[in-house]
Tab-separated table of C-alpha atoms in Angstrom:
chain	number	residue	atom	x	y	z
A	944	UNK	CA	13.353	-32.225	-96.788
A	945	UNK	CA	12.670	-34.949	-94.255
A	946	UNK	CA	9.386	-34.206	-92.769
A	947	UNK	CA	7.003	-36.654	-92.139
A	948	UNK	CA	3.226	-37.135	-92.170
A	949	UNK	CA	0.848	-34.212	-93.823
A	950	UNK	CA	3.936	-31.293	-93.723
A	951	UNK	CA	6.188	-33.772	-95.365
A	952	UNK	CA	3.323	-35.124	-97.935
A	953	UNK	CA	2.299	-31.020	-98.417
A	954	UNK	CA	6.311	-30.032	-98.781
A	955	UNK	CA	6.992	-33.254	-101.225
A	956	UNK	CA	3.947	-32.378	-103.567
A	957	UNK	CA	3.431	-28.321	-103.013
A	958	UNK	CA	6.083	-27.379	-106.115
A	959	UNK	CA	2.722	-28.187	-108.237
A	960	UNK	CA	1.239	-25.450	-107.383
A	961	UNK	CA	3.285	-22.955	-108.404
A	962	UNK	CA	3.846	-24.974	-111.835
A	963	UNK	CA	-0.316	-24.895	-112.015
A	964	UNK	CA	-0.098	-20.962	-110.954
A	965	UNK	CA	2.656	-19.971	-113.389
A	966	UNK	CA	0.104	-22.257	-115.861
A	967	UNK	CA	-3.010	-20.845	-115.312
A	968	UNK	CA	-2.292	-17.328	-114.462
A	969	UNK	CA	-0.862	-16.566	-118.225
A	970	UNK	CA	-4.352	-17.009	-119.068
A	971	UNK	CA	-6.378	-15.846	-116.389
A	972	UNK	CA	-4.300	-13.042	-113.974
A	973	UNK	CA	-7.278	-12.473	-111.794
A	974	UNK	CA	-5.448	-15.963	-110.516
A	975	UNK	CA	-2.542	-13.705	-109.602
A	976	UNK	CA	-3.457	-12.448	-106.714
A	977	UNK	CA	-2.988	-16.123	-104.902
A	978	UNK	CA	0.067	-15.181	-104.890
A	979	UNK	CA	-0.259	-13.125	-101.872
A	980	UNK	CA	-0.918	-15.725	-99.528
A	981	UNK	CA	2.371	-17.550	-99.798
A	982	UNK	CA	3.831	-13.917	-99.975
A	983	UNK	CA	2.534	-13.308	-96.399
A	984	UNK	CA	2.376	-17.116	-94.959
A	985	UNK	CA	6.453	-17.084	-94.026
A	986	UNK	CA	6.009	-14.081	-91.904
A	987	UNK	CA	2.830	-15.621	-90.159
A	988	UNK	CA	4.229	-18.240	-89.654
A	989	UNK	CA	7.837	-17.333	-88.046
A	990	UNK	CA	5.388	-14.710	-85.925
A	991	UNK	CA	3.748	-17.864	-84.785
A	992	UNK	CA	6.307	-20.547	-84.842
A	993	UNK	CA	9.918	-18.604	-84.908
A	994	UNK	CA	11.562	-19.391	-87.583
A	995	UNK	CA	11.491	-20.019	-91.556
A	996	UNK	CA	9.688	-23.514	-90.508
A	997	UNK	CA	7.159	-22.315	-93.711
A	998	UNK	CA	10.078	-22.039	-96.069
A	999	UNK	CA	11.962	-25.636	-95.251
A	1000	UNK	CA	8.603	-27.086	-94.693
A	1001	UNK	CA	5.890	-26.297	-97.429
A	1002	UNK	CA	6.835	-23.439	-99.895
A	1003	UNK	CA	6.044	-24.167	-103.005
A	1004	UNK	CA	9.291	-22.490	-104.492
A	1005	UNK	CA	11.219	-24.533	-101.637
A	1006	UNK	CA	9.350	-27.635	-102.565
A	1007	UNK	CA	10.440	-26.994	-106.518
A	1008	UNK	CA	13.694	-26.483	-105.716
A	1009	UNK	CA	14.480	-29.351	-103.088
A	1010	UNK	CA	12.306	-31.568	-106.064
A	1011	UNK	CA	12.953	-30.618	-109.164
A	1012	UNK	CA	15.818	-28.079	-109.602
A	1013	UNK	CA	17.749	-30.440	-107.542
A	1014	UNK	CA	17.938	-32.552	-110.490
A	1015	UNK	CA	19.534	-30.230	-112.573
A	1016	UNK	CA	21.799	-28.092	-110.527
A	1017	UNK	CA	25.637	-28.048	-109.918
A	1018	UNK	CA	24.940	-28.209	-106.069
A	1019	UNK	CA	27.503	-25.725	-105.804
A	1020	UNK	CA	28.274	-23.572	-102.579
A	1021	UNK	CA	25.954	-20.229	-103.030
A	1022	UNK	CA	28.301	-17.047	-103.431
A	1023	UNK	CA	28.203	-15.065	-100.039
A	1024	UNK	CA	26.688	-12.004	-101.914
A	1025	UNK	CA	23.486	-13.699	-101.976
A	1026	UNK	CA	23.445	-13.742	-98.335
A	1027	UNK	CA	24.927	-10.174	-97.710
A	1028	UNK	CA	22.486	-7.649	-95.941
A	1029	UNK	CA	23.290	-5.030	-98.530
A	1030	UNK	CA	22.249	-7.511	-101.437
A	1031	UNK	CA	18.905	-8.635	-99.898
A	1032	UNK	CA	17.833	-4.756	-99.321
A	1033	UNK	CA	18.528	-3.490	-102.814
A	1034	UNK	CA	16.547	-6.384	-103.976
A	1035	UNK	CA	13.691	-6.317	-102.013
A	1036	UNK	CA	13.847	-2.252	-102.684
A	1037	UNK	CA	13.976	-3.675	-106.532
A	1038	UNK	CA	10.944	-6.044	-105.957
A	1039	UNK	CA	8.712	-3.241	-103.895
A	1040	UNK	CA	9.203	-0.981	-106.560
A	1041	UNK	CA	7.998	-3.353	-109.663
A	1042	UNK	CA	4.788	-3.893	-107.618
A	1043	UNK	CA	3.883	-0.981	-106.271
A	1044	UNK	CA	4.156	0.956	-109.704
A	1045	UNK	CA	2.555	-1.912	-111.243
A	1046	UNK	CA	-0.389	-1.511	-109.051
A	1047	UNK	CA	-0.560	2.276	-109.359
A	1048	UNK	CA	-0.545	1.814	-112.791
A	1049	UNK	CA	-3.289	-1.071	-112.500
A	1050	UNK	CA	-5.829	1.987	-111.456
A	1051	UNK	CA	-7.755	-0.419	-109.173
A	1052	UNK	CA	-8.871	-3.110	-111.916
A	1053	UNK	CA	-8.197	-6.232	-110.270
A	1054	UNK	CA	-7.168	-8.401	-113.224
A	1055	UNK	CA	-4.172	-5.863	-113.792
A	1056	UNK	CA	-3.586	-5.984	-110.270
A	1057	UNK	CA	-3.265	-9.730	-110.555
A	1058	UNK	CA	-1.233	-9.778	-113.445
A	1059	UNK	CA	1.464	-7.429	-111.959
A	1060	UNK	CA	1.814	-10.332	-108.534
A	1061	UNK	CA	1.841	-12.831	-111.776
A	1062	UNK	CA	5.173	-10.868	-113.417
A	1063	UNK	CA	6.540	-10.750	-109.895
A	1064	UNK	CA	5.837	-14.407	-109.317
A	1065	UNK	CA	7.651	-15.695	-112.712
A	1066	UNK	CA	10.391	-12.915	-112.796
A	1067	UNK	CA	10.954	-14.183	-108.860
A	1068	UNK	CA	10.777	-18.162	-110.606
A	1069	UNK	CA	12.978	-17.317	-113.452
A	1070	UNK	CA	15.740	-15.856	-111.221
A	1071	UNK	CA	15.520	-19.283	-109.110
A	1072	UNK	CA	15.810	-21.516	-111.755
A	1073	UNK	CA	18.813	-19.398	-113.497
A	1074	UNK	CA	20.540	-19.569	-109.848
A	1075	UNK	CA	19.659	-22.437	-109.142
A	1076	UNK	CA	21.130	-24.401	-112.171
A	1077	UNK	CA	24.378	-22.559	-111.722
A	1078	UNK	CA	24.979	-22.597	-108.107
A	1079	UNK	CA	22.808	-24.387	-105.683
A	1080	UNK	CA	18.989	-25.357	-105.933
A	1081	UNK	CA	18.336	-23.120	-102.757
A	1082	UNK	CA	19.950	-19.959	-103.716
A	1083	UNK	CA	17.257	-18.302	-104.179
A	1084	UNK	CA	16.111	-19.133	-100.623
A	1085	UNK	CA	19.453	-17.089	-99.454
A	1086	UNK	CA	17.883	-13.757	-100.476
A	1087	UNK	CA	14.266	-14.036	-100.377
A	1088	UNK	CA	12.631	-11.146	-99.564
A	1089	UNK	CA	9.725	-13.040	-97.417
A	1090	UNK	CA	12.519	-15.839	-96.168
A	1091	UNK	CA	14.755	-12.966	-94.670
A	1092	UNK	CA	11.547	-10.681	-93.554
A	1093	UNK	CA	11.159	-14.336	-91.256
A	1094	UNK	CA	14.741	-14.330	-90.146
A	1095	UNK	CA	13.960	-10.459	-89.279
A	1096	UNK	CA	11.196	-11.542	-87.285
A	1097	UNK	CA	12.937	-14.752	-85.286
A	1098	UNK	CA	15.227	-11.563	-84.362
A	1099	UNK	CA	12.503	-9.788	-83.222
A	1100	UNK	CA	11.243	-12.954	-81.155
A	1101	UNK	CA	13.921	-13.698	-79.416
A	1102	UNK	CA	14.781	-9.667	-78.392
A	1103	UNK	CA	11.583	-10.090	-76.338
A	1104	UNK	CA	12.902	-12.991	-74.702
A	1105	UNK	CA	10.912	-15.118	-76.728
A	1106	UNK	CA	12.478	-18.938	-77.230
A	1107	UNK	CA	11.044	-20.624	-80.321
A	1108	UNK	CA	12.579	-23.711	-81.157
A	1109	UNK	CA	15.612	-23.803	-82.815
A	1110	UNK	CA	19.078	-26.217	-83.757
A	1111	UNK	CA	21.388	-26.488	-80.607
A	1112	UNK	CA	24.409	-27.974	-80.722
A	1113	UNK	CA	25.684	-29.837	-77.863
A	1114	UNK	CA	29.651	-28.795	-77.635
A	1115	UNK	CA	30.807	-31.466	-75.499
A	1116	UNK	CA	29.820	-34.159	-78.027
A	1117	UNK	CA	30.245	-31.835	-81.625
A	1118	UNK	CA	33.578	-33.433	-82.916
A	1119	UNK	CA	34.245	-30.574	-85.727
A	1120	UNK	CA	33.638	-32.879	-88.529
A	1121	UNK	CA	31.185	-30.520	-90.795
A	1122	UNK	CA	28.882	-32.883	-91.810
A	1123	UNK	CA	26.298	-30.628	-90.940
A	1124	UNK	CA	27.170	-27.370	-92.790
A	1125	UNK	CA	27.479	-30.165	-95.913
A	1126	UNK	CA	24.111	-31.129	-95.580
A	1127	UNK	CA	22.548	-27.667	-94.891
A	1128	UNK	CA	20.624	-26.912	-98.191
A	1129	UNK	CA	21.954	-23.266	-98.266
A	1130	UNK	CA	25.355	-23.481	-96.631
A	1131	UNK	CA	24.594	-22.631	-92.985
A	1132	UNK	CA	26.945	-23.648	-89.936
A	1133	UNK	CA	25.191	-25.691	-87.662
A	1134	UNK	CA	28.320	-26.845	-85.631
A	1135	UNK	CA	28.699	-23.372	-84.866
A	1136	UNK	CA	25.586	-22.588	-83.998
A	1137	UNK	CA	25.758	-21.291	-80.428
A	1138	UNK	CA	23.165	-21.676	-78.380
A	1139	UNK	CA	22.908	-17.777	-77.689
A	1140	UNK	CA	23.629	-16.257	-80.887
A	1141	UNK	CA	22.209	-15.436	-84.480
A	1142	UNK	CA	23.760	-17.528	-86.725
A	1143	UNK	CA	20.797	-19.485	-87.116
A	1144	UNK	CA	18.509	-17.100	-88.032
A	1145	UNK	CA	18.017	-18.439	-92.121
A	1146	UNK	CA	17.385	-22.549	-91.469
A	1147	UNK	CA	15.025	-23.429	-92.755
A	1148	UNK	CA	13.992	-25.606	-90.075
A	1149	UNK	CA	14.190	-29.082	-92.165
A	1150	UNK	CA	16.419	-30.908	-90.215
A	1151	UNK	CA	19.112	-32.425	-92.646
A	1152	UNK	CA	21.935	-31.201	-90.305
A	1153	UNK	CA	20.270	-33.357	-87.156
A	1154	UNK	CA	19.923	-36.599	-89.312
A	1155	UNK	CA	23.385	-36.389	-90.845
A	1156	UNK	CA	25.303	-35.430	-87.164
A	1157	UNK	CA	26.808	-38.829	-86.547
A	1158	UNK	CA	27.234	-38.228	-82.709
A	1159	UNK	CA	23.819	-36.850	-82.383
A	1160	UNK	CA	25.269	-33.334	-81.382
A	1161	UNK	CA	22.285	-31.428	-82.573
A	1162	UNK	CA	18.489	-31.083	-82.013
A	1163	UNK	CA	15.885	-29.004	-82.668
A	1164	UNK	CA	13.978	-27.698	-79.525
């Protein structure tokens, strides 16, 4: 991702700190319950912002995979499953139900607690990086529960006649060519992107599709 200044020094560097929490918590799982900030910080954020600005901008898992799963994956176009309602539902009903027996099971000591948002955390990594290698570095990003809970929330936003920024297209200059859905890290159609409709809702706000337009057809505003 292209951002500059402290977001794009934060979303170039920020993959370390999932590497030191995946690290660290093995040993000491009181260090698991970190994890809830960046579990809650998308939805904050798209509540304040519009948008899943967090996840394109400074995720840690984003900054991993834009960084260092890049390197390794077949940069393959993500299966449409991944993005299917259905699909994103039964795994977030899959995810809710890990934790919350985990914690019931935890019977209030903390450093269980921890642990069980440290399994979540590195099943949740080990899923990305299997993805990732075989499709695209983002995949993950397609159905994440906290990434689509955003998307959920833009919705929301923009029902109330709220207008948080977003990528428009201009028509009259958009010649068709694609370049844009190439460049999209998880396969989104900005050259369709009307400026009334949904479509949108998943960017990740990082601007690769406005850089690679070559007749400057879309902007972010």
């Amino acid at each position: 991702m292209r951002k500059k200044g402290f977001i794009g020094f934060v979303g170039r560097w920020s993959w370390l700190l999932i590497v030191a929490f995946l690290v660290l918590g093995w040993k000491h799982p009181i260090i698991g319950s970190l994890a809830l900030v960046c579990m809650i910080a998308p939805a904050i954020v798209a509540a304040w912002k519009g948008g899943r600005v967090w996840c394109g901008a400074v995720c840690p898992r984003g900054s991993f995979n834009d960084n260092i799963l890049s390197k390794i994956s077949r940069s393959v176009e993500i299966p449409s499953i991944f993005k299917s309602i259905w699909f994103r539902v039964l795994f977030f009903i899959f995810l809710i139900y890990n934790f919350v027996s985990g914690v019931i099971k935890a019977n209030g000591d903390l450093v269980k607690i921890g642990f069980v948002f440290y399994k979540i955390i590195f099943l949740t990594t080990a899923i990305t990086i299997l993805f990732g290698i075989i499709f695209n570095e983002r995949t993950w990003c397609s159905f994440c529960p906290m990434g689509s809970l955003s998307a959920l929330i833009t919705k929301i936003k923009r029902k109330l006649n709220e207008r948080p920024k977003r990528i428009r297209v201009d028509q009259e200059k958009c010649v068709n060519c694609k370049i844009c859905e190439k460049e999209c890290p998880i396969g989104l159609t900005p050259y369709d992107f009307a400026n009334n409709n949904d479509k949108d809702l998943d960017c990740l706000h990082c601007e690769e599709c406005v850089y690679a337009c070559p007749v400057n057809a879309l902007e972010r505003k």
